[in-house]
PDB file of C-alpha atoms and ligand atoms in Angstrom:
ATOM      1  CA  MET W  17      -6.162  25.037 -44.443  1.00  0.00           C
ATOM      2  CA  THR W  18      -4.074  23.071 -44.196  1.00  0.00           C
ATOM      3  CA  GLN W  19      -1.162  25.353 -42.284  1.00  0.00           C
ATOM      4  CA  TYR W  20      -3.570  25.142 -39.379  1.00  0.00           C
ATOM      5  CA  ARG W  21      -4.467  21.260 -39.295  1.00  0.00           C
ATOM      6  CA  LYS W  22      -1.359  20.200 -39.536  1.00  0.00           C
ATOM      7  CA  LEU W  23      -1.441  22.458 -36.815  1.00  0.00           C
ATOM      8  CA  LEU W  24      -4.018  21.148 -34.837  1.00  0.00           C
ATOM      9  CA  LEU W  25      -3.128  17.412 -35.351  1.00  0.00           C
ATOM     10  CA  PRO W  26      -0.963  17.535 -32.710  1.00  0.00           C
ATOM     11  CA  LEU W  27      -2.101  19.091 -30.341  1.00  0.00           C
ATOM     12  CA  ILE W  28      -5.521  17.416 -30.457  1.00  0.00           C
ATOM     13  CA  THR W  29      -3.225  13.831 -29.608  1.00  0.00           C
ATOM     14  CA  THR W  30      -1.409  15.252 -26.972  1.00  0.00           C
ATOM     15  CA  MET W  31      -4.675  16.902 -25.329  1.00  0.00           C
ATOM     16  CA  THR W  32      -6.222  13.643 -25.732  1.00  0.00           C
ATOM     17  CA  LEU W  33      -3.916  11.766 -23.884  1.00  0.00           C
ATOM     18  CA  ALA W  34      -2.655  14.449 -21.042  1.00  0.00           C
ATOM     19  CA  GLY W  35      -6.166  14.366 -20.449  1.00  0.00           C
ATOM     20  CA  PRO W  36      -7.255  18.188 -19.922  1.00  0.00           C
ATOM     21  CA  ALA W  37      -4.849  20.581 -18.360  1.00  0.00           C
ATOM     22  CA  LEU W  38      -6.065  22.204 -16.392  1.00  0.00           C
ATOM     23  CA  ALA W  39      -6.165  25.951 -15.920  1.00  0.00           C
ATOM     24  CA  ASP W  40      -5.544  28.012 -13.033  1.00  0.00           C
ATOM     25  CA  GLY W  41      -8.208  28.364 -10.819  1.00  0.00           C
ATOM     26  CA  ASP W  42      -9.016  31.132  -8.582  1.00  0.00           C
ATOM     27  CA  ALA W  43      -7.850  30.379  -4.607  1.00  0.00           C
ATOM     28  CA  GLY W  44     -10.225  33.033  -3.129  1.00  0.00           C
ATOM     29  CA  ILE W  45     -12.958  30.620  -4.136  1.00  0.00           C
ATOM     30  CA  GLY W  46     -10.825  27.619  -3.745  1.00  0.00           C
ATOM     31  CA  GLY W  47     -10.483  28.678   0.275  1.00  0.00           C
ATOM     32  CA  LYS W  48     -14.565  28.401   0.392  1.00  0.00           C
ATOM     33  CA  LEU W  49     -14.891  25.234  -1.412  1.00  0.00           C
ATOM     34  CA  TYR W  50     -12.352  24.163   1.353  1.00  0.00           C
ATOM     35  CA  ARG W  51     -14.573  24.077   4.084  1.00  0.00           C
ATOM     36  CA  ALA W  52     -15.459  20.743   2.651  1.00  0.00           C
ATOM     37  CA  CYS W  53     -12.476  19.172   3.893  1.00  0.00           C
ATOM     38  CA  LEU W  54     -12.291  20.371   7.428  1.00  0.00           C
ATOM     39  CA  ALA W  55     -14.037  17.618   9.452  1.00  0.00           C
ATOM     40  CA  CYS W  56     -11.677  15.198   8.359  1.00  0.00           C
ATOM     41  CA  HIS W  57      -8.114  17.219   8.005  1.00  0.00           C
ATOM     42  CA  SER W  58      -6.576  19.826   9.768  1.00  0.00           C
ATOM     43  CA  LEU W  59      -3.834  22.475   8.560  1.00  0.00           C
ATOM     44  CA  GLN W  60      -1.717  22.111  11.467  1.00  0.00           C
ATOM     45  CA  THR W  61       1.388  20.874  11.843  1.00  0.00           C
ATOM     46  CA  GLY W  62       1.217  17.129  13.328  1.00  0.00           C
ATOM     47  CA  VAL W  63      -2.606  17.636  14.453  1.00  0.00           C
ATOM     48  CA  HIS W  64      -4.196  14.530  12.206  1.00  0.00           C
ATOM     49  CA  LEU W  65      -8.299  14.000  12.863  1.00  0.00           C
ATOM     50  CA  SER W  66      -9.521  11.039  11.058  1.00  0.00           C
ATOM     51  CA  GLY W  67      -7.541  11.710   8.177  1.00  0.00           C
ATOM     52  CA  PRO W  68      -4.147  12.952   8.155  1.00  0.00           C
ATOM     53  CA  SER W  69      -2.457  16.935   8.702  1.00  0.00           C
ATOM     54  CA  LEU W  70      -2.261  18.361   4.902  1.00  0.00           C
ATOM     55  CA  ALA W  71       0.437  20.807   6.381  1.00  0.00           C
ATOM     56  CA  GLY W  72       3.344  20.992   4.513  1.00  0.00           C
ATOM     57  CA  ILE W  73       2.984  18.583   2.007  1.00  0.00           C
ATOM     58  CA  TRP W  74       2.691  20.472  -0.903  1.00  0.00           C
ATOM     59  CA  GLY W  75       5.107  18.528  -2.860  1.00  0.00           C
ATOM     60  CA  ALA W  76       5.812  16.466  -0.644  1.00  0.00           C
ATOM     61  CA  LYS W  77       5.337  12.304  -1.006  1.00  0.00           C
ATOM     62  CA  ALA W  78       2.010  10.831  -1.020  1.00  0.00           C
ATOM     63  CA  GLY W  79       1.234   8.427   2.393  1.00  0.00           C
ATOM     64  CA  LYS W  80       4.172   9.733   4.416  1.00  0.00           C
ATOM     65  CA  ASN W  81       3.053  12.141   6.858  1.00  0.00           C
ATOM     66  CA  THR W  82       4.711  11.772  10.017  1.00  0.00           C
ATOM     67  CA  GLY W  83       2.455  10.498  13.061  1.00  0.00           C
ATOM     68  CA  PHE W  84      -0.811   9.227  11.003  1.00  0.00           C
ATOM     69  CA  VAL W  85      -0.700   5.767  11.660  1.00  0.00           C
ATOM     70  CA  ARG W  86      -3.714   4.507   9.942  1.00  0.00           C
ATOM     71  CA  TYR W  87      -2.882   5.050   5.710  1.00  0.00           C
ATOM     72  CA  SER W  88      -5.328   2.399   3.496  1.00  0.00           C
ATOM     73  CA  PRO W  89      -2.369  -0.275   2.335  1.00  0.00           C
ATOM     74  CA  GLY W  90      -2.569   1.572  -0.928  1.00  0.00           C
ATOM     75  CA  LEU W  91      -2.058   5.104  -0.146  1.00  0.00           C
ATOM     76  CA  LYS W  92       1.062   3.761   1.741  1.00  0.00           C
ATOM     77  CA  ALA W  93       2.329   2.570  -0.438  1.00  0.00           C
ATOM     78  CA  ALA W  94       1.884   4.914  -3.073  1.00  0.00           C
ATOM     79  CA  ASP W  95       4.795   6.098  -4.831  1.00  0.00           C
ATOM     80  CA  PHE W  96       4.083   9.826  -5.633  1.00  0.00           C
ATOM     81  CA  ASN W  97       4.363  13.483  -5.205  1.00  0.00           C
ATOM     82  CA  TRP W  98       0.706  15.925  -4.186  1.00  0.00           C
ATOM     83  CA  ASP W  99       1.149  19.244  -6.945  1.00  0.00           C
ATOM     84  CA  LYS W 100      -1.633  19.947  -8.808  1.00  0.00           C
ATOM     85  CA  ASP W 101      -1.881  16.640 -11.609  1.00  0.00           C
ATOM     86  CA  THR W 102      -1.826  14.497  -8.500  1.00  0.00           C
ATOM     87  CA  LEU W 103      -4.226  16.639  -6.539  1.00  0.00           C
ATOM     88  CA  ASN W 104      -6.933  17.189  -9.675  1.00  0.00           C
ATOM     89  CA  ALA W 105      -6.586  13.115 -10.211  1.00  0.00           C
ATOM     90  CA  TRP W 106      -7.519  12.309  -6.382  1.00  0.00           C
ATOM     91  CA  LEU W 107     -10.162  15.424  -6.025  1.00  0.00           C
ATOM     92  CA  ALA W 108     -11.358  14.385  -8.160  1.00  0.00           C
ATOM     93  CA  ASN W 109     -11.968  10.539  -7.632  1.00  0.00           C
ATOM     94  CA  PRO W 110     -10.121   9.508  -4.718  1.00  0.00           C
ATOM     95  CA  ASP W 111     -10.689   5.248  -5.568  1.00  0.00           C
ATOM     96  CA  ALA W 112     -10.090   5.470  -8.511  1.00  0.00           C
ATOM     97  CA  MET W 113      -6.743   6.556  -8.141  1.00  0.00           C
ATOM     98  CA  ILE W 114      -6.081   5.100  -4.309  1.00  0.00           C
ATOM     99  CA  SER W 115      -8.429   1.744  -4.520  1.00  0.00           C
ATOM    100  CA  GLY W 116     -10.199   0.480  -1.612  1.00  0.00           C
ATOM    101  CA  THR W 117      -8.740   4.622   0.057  1.00  0.00           C
ATOM    102  CA  THR W 118     -10.356   5.710   3.807  1.00  0.00           C
ATOM    103  CA  MET W 119     -10.661   8.613   2.576  1.00  0.00           C
ATOM    104  CA  LYS W 120     -14.391   8.468   2.131  1.00  0.00           C
ATOM    105  CA  PHE W 121     -15.126  11.585  -0.320  1.00  0.00           C
ATOM    106  CA  ARG W 122     -17.125  11.491  -3.399  1.00  0.00           C
ATOM    107  CA  GLY W 123     -14.509  13.418  -5.547  1.00  0.00           C
ATOM    108  CA  ILE W 124     -15.067  17.031  -6.951  1.00  0.00           C
ATOM    109  CA  ALA W 125     -16.490  16.282 -10.409  1.00  0.00           C
ATOM    110  CA  GLN W 126     -16.035  20.080 -12.053  1.00  0.00           C
ATOM    111  CA  ASN W 127     -12.981  20.929 -13.203  1.00  0.00           C
ATOM    112  CA  GLY W 128     -13.217  25.103 -12.700  1.00  0.00           C
ATOM    113  CA  LYS W 129     -13.988  24.096  -9.121  1.00  0.00           C
ATOM    114  CA  ARG W 130     -10.601  21.072  -8.492  1.00  0.00           C
ATOM    115  CA  ALA W 131      -8.748  24.052 -10.069  1.00  0.00           C
ATOM    116  CA  ASP W 132     -10.124  26.875  -8.051  1.00  0.00           C
ATOM    117  CA  LEU W 133      -9.321  23.926  -4.560  1.00  0.00           C
ATOM    118  CA  ILE W 134      -5.643  23.233  -5.685  1.00  0.00           C
ATOM    119  CA  ALA W 135      -4.875  27.115  -7.011  1.00  0.00           C
ATOM    120  CA  PHE W 136      -5.861  27.521  -2.925  1.00  0.00           C
ATOM    121  CA  LEU W 137      -4.325  24.050  -1.756  1.00  0.00           C
ATOM    122  CA  ARG W 138      -1.230  25.546  -3.584  1.00  0.00           C
ATOM    123  CA  LEU W 139      -1.179  28.245  -1.346  1.00  0.00           C
ATOM    124  CA  ALA W 140      -2.183  26.700   1.919  1.00  0.00           C
ATOM    125  CA  MET W 141       0.085  23.246   1.833  1.00  0.00           C
ATOM    126  CA  VAL W 142       3.496  24.454   1.135  1.00  0.00           C
ATOM    127  CA  PRO W 143       5.453  24.493   4.586  1.00  0.00           C
ATOM    128  CA  GLY W 144       4.480  27.604   6.294  1.00  0.00           C
ATOM    129  CA  GLY W 145       1.546  28.267   4.062  1.00  0.00           C
ATOM    130  CA  SER W 146      -1.259  27.658   6.603  1.00  0.00           C
ATOM    131  CA  GLY W 147      -0.026  31.292   8.402  1.00  0.00           C
ATOM    132  CA  ASP W 148      -0.566  32.652   4.845  1.00  0.00           C
ATOM    133  CA  VAL W 149      -3.729  32.218   3.447  1.00  0.00           C
ATOM    134  CA  VAL W 150      -5.023  33.685   7.120  1.00  0.00           C
ATOM    135  CA  ALA W 151      -2.665  36.897   6.848  1.00  0.00           C
ATOM    136  CA  LYS W 152      -3.868  36.638   2.997  1.00  0.00           C
ATOM    137  CA  GLY W 153      -7.908  37.134   3.826  1.00  0.00           C
ATOM    138  CA  LEU W 154      -8.500  33.880   1.787  1.00  0.00           C
ATOM    139  CA  VAL W 155      -9.392  31.618   4.936  1.00  0.00           C
ATOM    140  CA  THR W 156     -10.187  32.027   8.968  1.00  0.00           C
ATOM    141  CA  GLU W 157      -8.092  30.905  11.840  1.00  0.00           C
ATOM    142  CA  SER W 158     -11.331  27.863  12.565  1.00  0.00           C
ATOM    143  CA  PHE W 159      -9.833  26.579   8.855  1.00  0.00           C
ATOM    144  CA  ILE W 160      -6.825  25.630   9.587  1.00  0.00           C
ATOM    145  CA  GLN W 161      -7.945  23.663  12.672  1.00  0.00           C
ATOM    146  CA  GLY W 162     -10.337  21.793  11.505  1.00  0.00           C
ATOM    147  CA  GLN W 163     -13.244  20.274  13.277  1.00  0.00           C
ATOM    148  CA  GLN W 164     -10.940  19.102  16.051  1.00  0.00           C
ATOM    149  CA  PRO W 165     -12.699  17.336  19.019  1.00  0.00           C
ATOM    150  CA  PRO W 166     -13.148  20.931  22.195  1.00  0.00           C
ATOM    151  CA  ASN W 167     -10.816  20.279  24.256  1.00  0.00           C
ATOM    152  CA  MET W 168     -12.147  18.447  27.577  1.00  0.00           C
ATOM    153  CA  GLN W 169      -9.677  20.680  30.052  1.00  0.00           C
ATOM    154  CA  PRO W 170     -10.130  22.166  32.532  1.00  0.00           C
ATOM    155  CA  THR W 171     -13.000  19.788  33.164  1.00  0.00           C
ATOM    156  CA  PRO W 172     -15.959  20.584  35.912  1.00  0.00           C
ATOM    157  CA  LYS W 173     -15.797  18.493  38.943  1.00  0.00           C
ATOM    158  CA  HIS W 174     -19.418  16.221  38.294  1.00  0.00           C
ATOM    159  CA  LYS W 175     -17.953  15.413  34.675  1.00  0.00           C
ATOM    160  CA  GLN W 176     -14.390  14.369  36.153  1.00  0.00           C
ATOM    161  CA  ILE W 177     -14.501  10.640  37.494  1.00  0.00           C
ATOM    162  CA  THR W 178     -12.787   9.457  41.059  1.00  0.00           C
ATOM    163  CA  ASN W 179     -14.150   6.109  40.766  1.00  0.00           C
ATOM    164  CA  ILE W 180     -15.325   3.242  38.171  1.00  0.00           C
ATOM    165  CA  ARG W 181     -15.528  -0.279  38.594  1.00  0.00           C
ATOM    166  CA  HIS W 182     -17.420  -3.499  36.912  1.00  0.00           C
ATOM    167  CA  CYS W 183     -19.666  -5.280  38.412  1.00  0.00           C
ATOM    168  CA  GLY W 184     -22.390  -7.862  36.622  1.00  0.00           C
ATOM    169  CA  ASN W 185     -23.513  -5.748  33.606  1.00  0.00           C
ATOM    170  CA  ALA W 186     -23.045  -2.445  35.597  1.00  0.00           C
ATOM    171  CA  TYR W 187     -20.565   0.394  35.658  1.00  0.00           C
ATOM    172  CA  PHE W 188     -20.123   2.306  39.559  1.00  0.00           C
ATOM    173  CA  VAL W 189     -18.788   5.045  38.886  1.00  0.00           C
ATOM    174  CA  GLU W 190     -18.377   7.916  40.883  1.00  0.00           C
ATOM    175  CA  ASN W 191     -17.691  11.313  40.556  1.00  0.00           C
ATOM    176  CA  GLY W 192     -15.455  15.335  41.434  1.00  0.00           C
ATOM    177  CA  ASN W 193     -18.423  15.941  43.329  1.00  0.00           C
ATOM    178  CA  GLY W 194     -19.027  12.685  45.417  1.00  0.00           C
ATOM    179  CA  ASP W 195     -22.144  11.056  43.943  1.00  0.00           C
ATOM    180  CA  LYS W 196     -22.588   8.209  42.936  1.00  0.00           C
ATOM    181  CA  THR W 197     -24.360   6.258  40.138  1.00  0.00           C
ATOM    182  CA  SER W 198     -25.214   2.673  38.754  1.00  0.00           C
ATOM    183  CA  HIS W 199     -25.211   2.286  34.890  1.00  0.00           C
ATOM    184  CA  TRP W 200     -26.225  -0.798  32.427  1.00  0.00           C
ATOM    185  CA  GLU W 201     -22.734  -1.673  30.861  1.00  0.00           C
ATOM    186  CA  LYS W 202     -24.978  -1.015  27.323  1.00  0.00           C
ATOM    187  CA  ASN W 203     -24.921   2.690  27.785  1.00  0.00           C
ATOM    188  CA  ILE W 204     -22.005   3.227  28.498  1.00  0.00           C
ATOM    189  CA  ARG W 205     -19.512   3.478  26.096  1.00  0.00           C
ATOM    190  CA  LEU W 206     -15.650   3.254  26.785  1.00  0.00           C
ATOM    191  CA  LYS W 207     -12.915   5.881  24.708  1.00  0.00           C
ATOM    192  CA  ILE W 208      -9.074   7.039  24.773  1.00  0.00           C
ATOM    193  CA  ASP W 209      -8.428  10.279  23.857  1.00  0.00           C
ATOM    194  CA  SER W 210      -4.878  10.649  23.731  1.00  0.00           C
ATOM    195  CA  GLN W 211      -4.666  14.127  22.332  1.00  0.00           C
ATOM    196  CA  ALA W 212      -3.335  16.809  24.085  1.00  0.00           C
ATOM    197  CA  THR W 213      -6.896  18.005  24.250  1.00  0.00           C
ATOM    198  CA  GLY W 214      -8.362  15.229  25.861  1.00  0.00           C
ATOM    199  CA  PRO W 215      -8.971  13.755  29.815  1.00  0.00           C
ATOM    200  CA  ALA W 216      -5.524  15.527  31.744  1.00  0.00           C
ATOM    201  CA  PRO W 217      -3.784  12.513  32.239  1.00  0.00           C
ATOM    202  CA  GLY W 218      -5.343  10.798  35.941  1.00  0.00           C
ATOM    203  CA  THR W 219      -8.690  11.598  35.705  1.00  0.00           C
ATOM    204  CA  PRO W 220     -10.831  10.364  33.081  1.00  0.00           C
ATOM    205  CA  VAL W 221     -13.576  12.057  31.841  1.00  0.00           C
ATOM    206  CA  ILE W 222     -17.451  11.858  31.759  1.00  0.00           C
ATOM    207  CA  HIS W 223     -18.571  13.320  28.496  1.00  0.00           C
ATOM    208  CA  GLY W 224     -21.899  13.092  25.567  1.00  0.00           C
ATOM    209  CA  ALA W 225     -24.477  12.951  28.744  1.00  0.00           C
ATOM    210  CA  GLY W 226     -27.455  12.670  27.425  1.00  0.00           C
ATOM    211  CA  MET W 227     -30.754  14.909  28.104  1.00  0.00           C
ATOM    212  CA  ARG W 228     -31.750  12.223  31.178  1.00  0.00           C
ATOM    213  CA  GLY W 229     -27.350  11.407  31.596  1.00  0.00           C
ATOM    214  CA  ASP W 230     -28.549   7.562  31.195  1.00  0.00           C
ATOM    215  CA  ARG W 231     -25.983   7.470  28.308  1.00  0.00           C
ATOM    216  CA  PHE W 232     -22.377   8.678  28.034  1.00  0.00           C
ATOM    217  CA  SER W 233     -18.936   7.750  26.680  1.00  0.00           C
ATOM    218  CA  VAL W 234     -16.294   6.769  29.771  1.00  0.00           C
ATOM    219  CA  ILE W 235     -13.473   8.916  28.510  1.00  0.00           C
ATOM    220  CA  PHE W 236      -9.213   8.284  28.546  1.00  0.00           C
ATOM    221  CA  SER W 237      -5.993   9.349  28.281  1.00  0.00           C
ATOM    222  CA  SER W 238      -3.964   6.460  27.620  1.00  0.00           C
ATOM    223  CA  LEU W 239      -4.873   2.419  27.348  1.00  0.00           C
ATOM    224  CA  ASP W 240      -3.416   2.044  30.816  1.00  0.00           C
ATOM    225  CA  GLU W 241      -4.671   4.492  32.158  1.00  0.00           C
ATOM    226  CA  LEU W 242      -7.901   2.260  31.642  1.00  0.00           C
ATOM    227  CA  LYS W 243      -6.297  -0.656  32.242  1.00  0.00           C
ATOM    228  CA  ASN W 244      -4.580   0.409  34.940  1.00  0.00           C
ATOM    229  CA  THR W 245      -8.214   1.682  36.160  1.00  0.00           C
ATOM    230  CA  LEU W 246     -11.288  -0.226  35.287  1.00  0.00           C
ATOM    231  CA  LYS W 247     -11.229  -2.971  37.107  1.00  0.00           C
ATOM    232  CA  GLU W 248     -14.297  -6.000  37.828  1.00  0.00           C
ATOM    233  CA  LYS W 249     -15.233  -5.229  41.524  1.00  0.00           C
ATOM    234  CA  CYS W 250     -18.667  -5.857  43.250  1.00  0.00           C
TER     235      CYS W 250
HETATM  236  C1  HEC T  11     -14.570  11.678   5.853  1.00  0.00           C
HETATM  237  C2  HEC T  11     -13.344  12.165   5.745  1.00  0.00           C
HETATM  238  C3  HEC T  11     -12.811  13.069   4.240  1.00  0.00           C
HETATM  239  C4  HEC T  11     -12.375  14.173   3.762  1.00  0.00           C
HETATM  240  C5  HEC T  11     -13.661  15.481   3.883  1.00  0.00           C
HETATM  241  C6  HEC T  11     -11.701  14.347   3.620  1.00  0.00           C
HETATM  242  N1  HEC T  11     -10.332  13.738   3.318  1.00  0.00           N
HETATM  243 FE1  HEC T  11      -9.135  13.597   2.663  1.00  0.00          FE
HETATM  244  N2  HEC T  11      -8.280  11.959   4.140  1.00  0.00           N
HETATM  245  C7  HEC T  11      -9.112  11.397   4.183  1.00  0.00           C
HETATM  246  C8  HEC T  11      -8.316  10.914   5.041  1.00  0.00           C
HETATM  247  C9  HEC T  11      -8.720   9.330   6.047  1.00  0.00           C
HETATM  248  C10 HEC T  11      -7.250  10.158   4.238  1.00  0.00           C
HETATM  249  C11 HEC T  11      -6.172   9.233   4.600  1.00  0.00           C
HETATM  250  C12 HEC T  11      -6.882   8.489   3.281  1.00  0.00           C
HETATM  251  C13 HEC T  11      -5.459   6.523   3.249  1.00  0.00           C
HETATM  252  O1  HEC T  11      -4.884   6.231   3.897  1.00  0.00           O
HETATM  253  O2  HEC T  11      -6.569   6.011   1.806  1.00  0.00           O
HETATM  254  C14 HEC T  11      -7.383  11.685   3.786  1.00  0.00           C
HETATM  255  C15 HEC T  11      -5.960  11.738   2.622  1.00  0.00           C
HETATM  256  C16 HEC T  11      -6.035  12.855   1.501  1.00  0.00           C
HETATM  257  C17 HEC T  11      -5.126  13.244   1.658  1.00  0.00           C
HETATM  258  C18 HEC T  11      -3.795  12.631   1.066  1.00  0.00           C
HETATM  259  C19 HEC T  11      -2.707  12.762   2.328  1.00  0.00           C
HETATM  260  C20 HEC T  11      -0.792  12.110   2.751  1.00  0.00           C
HETATM  261  O3  HEC T  11      -0.118  12.857   3.341  1.00  0.00           O
HETATM  262  O4  HEC T  11      -0.642  11.728   1.151  1.00  0.00           O
HETATM  263  C21 HEC T  11      -4.613  14.734   0.621  1.00  0.00           C
HETATM  264  C22 HEC T  11      -4.189  15.616  -0.306  1.00  0.00           C
HETATM  265  C23 HEC T  11      -6.352  14.722   0.894  1.00  0.00           C
HETATM  266  N3  HEC T  11      -7.006  13.944   2.115  1.00  0.00           N
HETATM  267  C24 HEC T  11      -6.902  15.756   0.857  1.00  0.00           C
HETATM  268  C25 HEC T  11      -8.165  16.379   1.075  1.00  0.00           C
HETATM  269  C26 HEC T  11      -8.847  17.504   1.035  1.00  0.00           C
HETATM  270  C27 HEC T  11      -7.979  18.448  -0.444  1.00  0.00           C
HETATM  271  C28 HEC T  11     -10.552  17.472   0.920  1.00  0.00           C
HETATM  272  C29 HEC T  11     -11.681  18.822   0.965  1.00  0.00           C
HETATM  273  C30 HEC T  11     -12.026  18.578  -0.618  1.00  0.00           C
HETATM  274  C31 HEC T  11     -10.272  16.158   1.538  1.00  0.00           C
HETATM  275  N4  HEC T  11      -9.370  15.919   1.759  1.00  0.00           N
HETATM  276  C32 HEC T  11     -11.482  14.945   2.293  1.00  0.00           C
HETATM  277  C33 HEC T  11      -9.983  11.641   5.260  1.00  0.00           C
HETATM  278  C34 HEC T  11     -10.691  12.462   4.452  1.00  0.00           C
END
């Protein structure tokens, strides 16, 4: 009995200090749980959605993904690497780890689920890992892409804008078919989509027209294009 106690006591003390170690999870189940991340992340190098690409960041420094310019100050200044333990804390409660993080995700409470997801991420987030997890049948290609916006090209003529001007409280628009329409300014949203899947440079696009077509977005390929195309002219 005394012998057991001698063995158990240091074990319990270490576990309390470090927190219970995360058991190894099941990457197959983890691949299915990864669905929760698709709205904001891709696993393709350099393809950033509302969150940064997760490709190749296993073992890399947090908050340093090239080309992602919207890190919160906390994550940008972080000085740790992504591994099993740091991901475990992050996925349990992002805001508890990095206060003020812009990852609006309430976290995964169950240890077992986090372990499964991390087992998947360990395969998917190493360089070249996204190809491997598809080859192994853990996820389909659509999970690697994440929920990227639909490709705007090629754009049908009636959705191409050949002329747009602002006058008074209205926009006057001409489309690729030569149809001329006018719209109350508050019904039109101006957007920029600079990604390769966005509008072709030089051709702003009408997007998301409702049933009656009186509300829609006009999407430009760059800020310069917006500034050069759209003028106040009556
Ligand atoms: C609602 C959108 C959203 C969802 C859902 C989401 N994330 Fe994020 N994620 C973000 C944003 C935004 C950031 C950047 C946070 C910041 O800068 O504070 C981020 C950052 C990260 C990072 C750090 C990346 C780096 O470059 O250091 C990891 C890892 C991550 N998320 C993993 C996940 C996983 C795994 C899931 C699914 C369980 C998930 N995220 C779900 C938006 C999201």
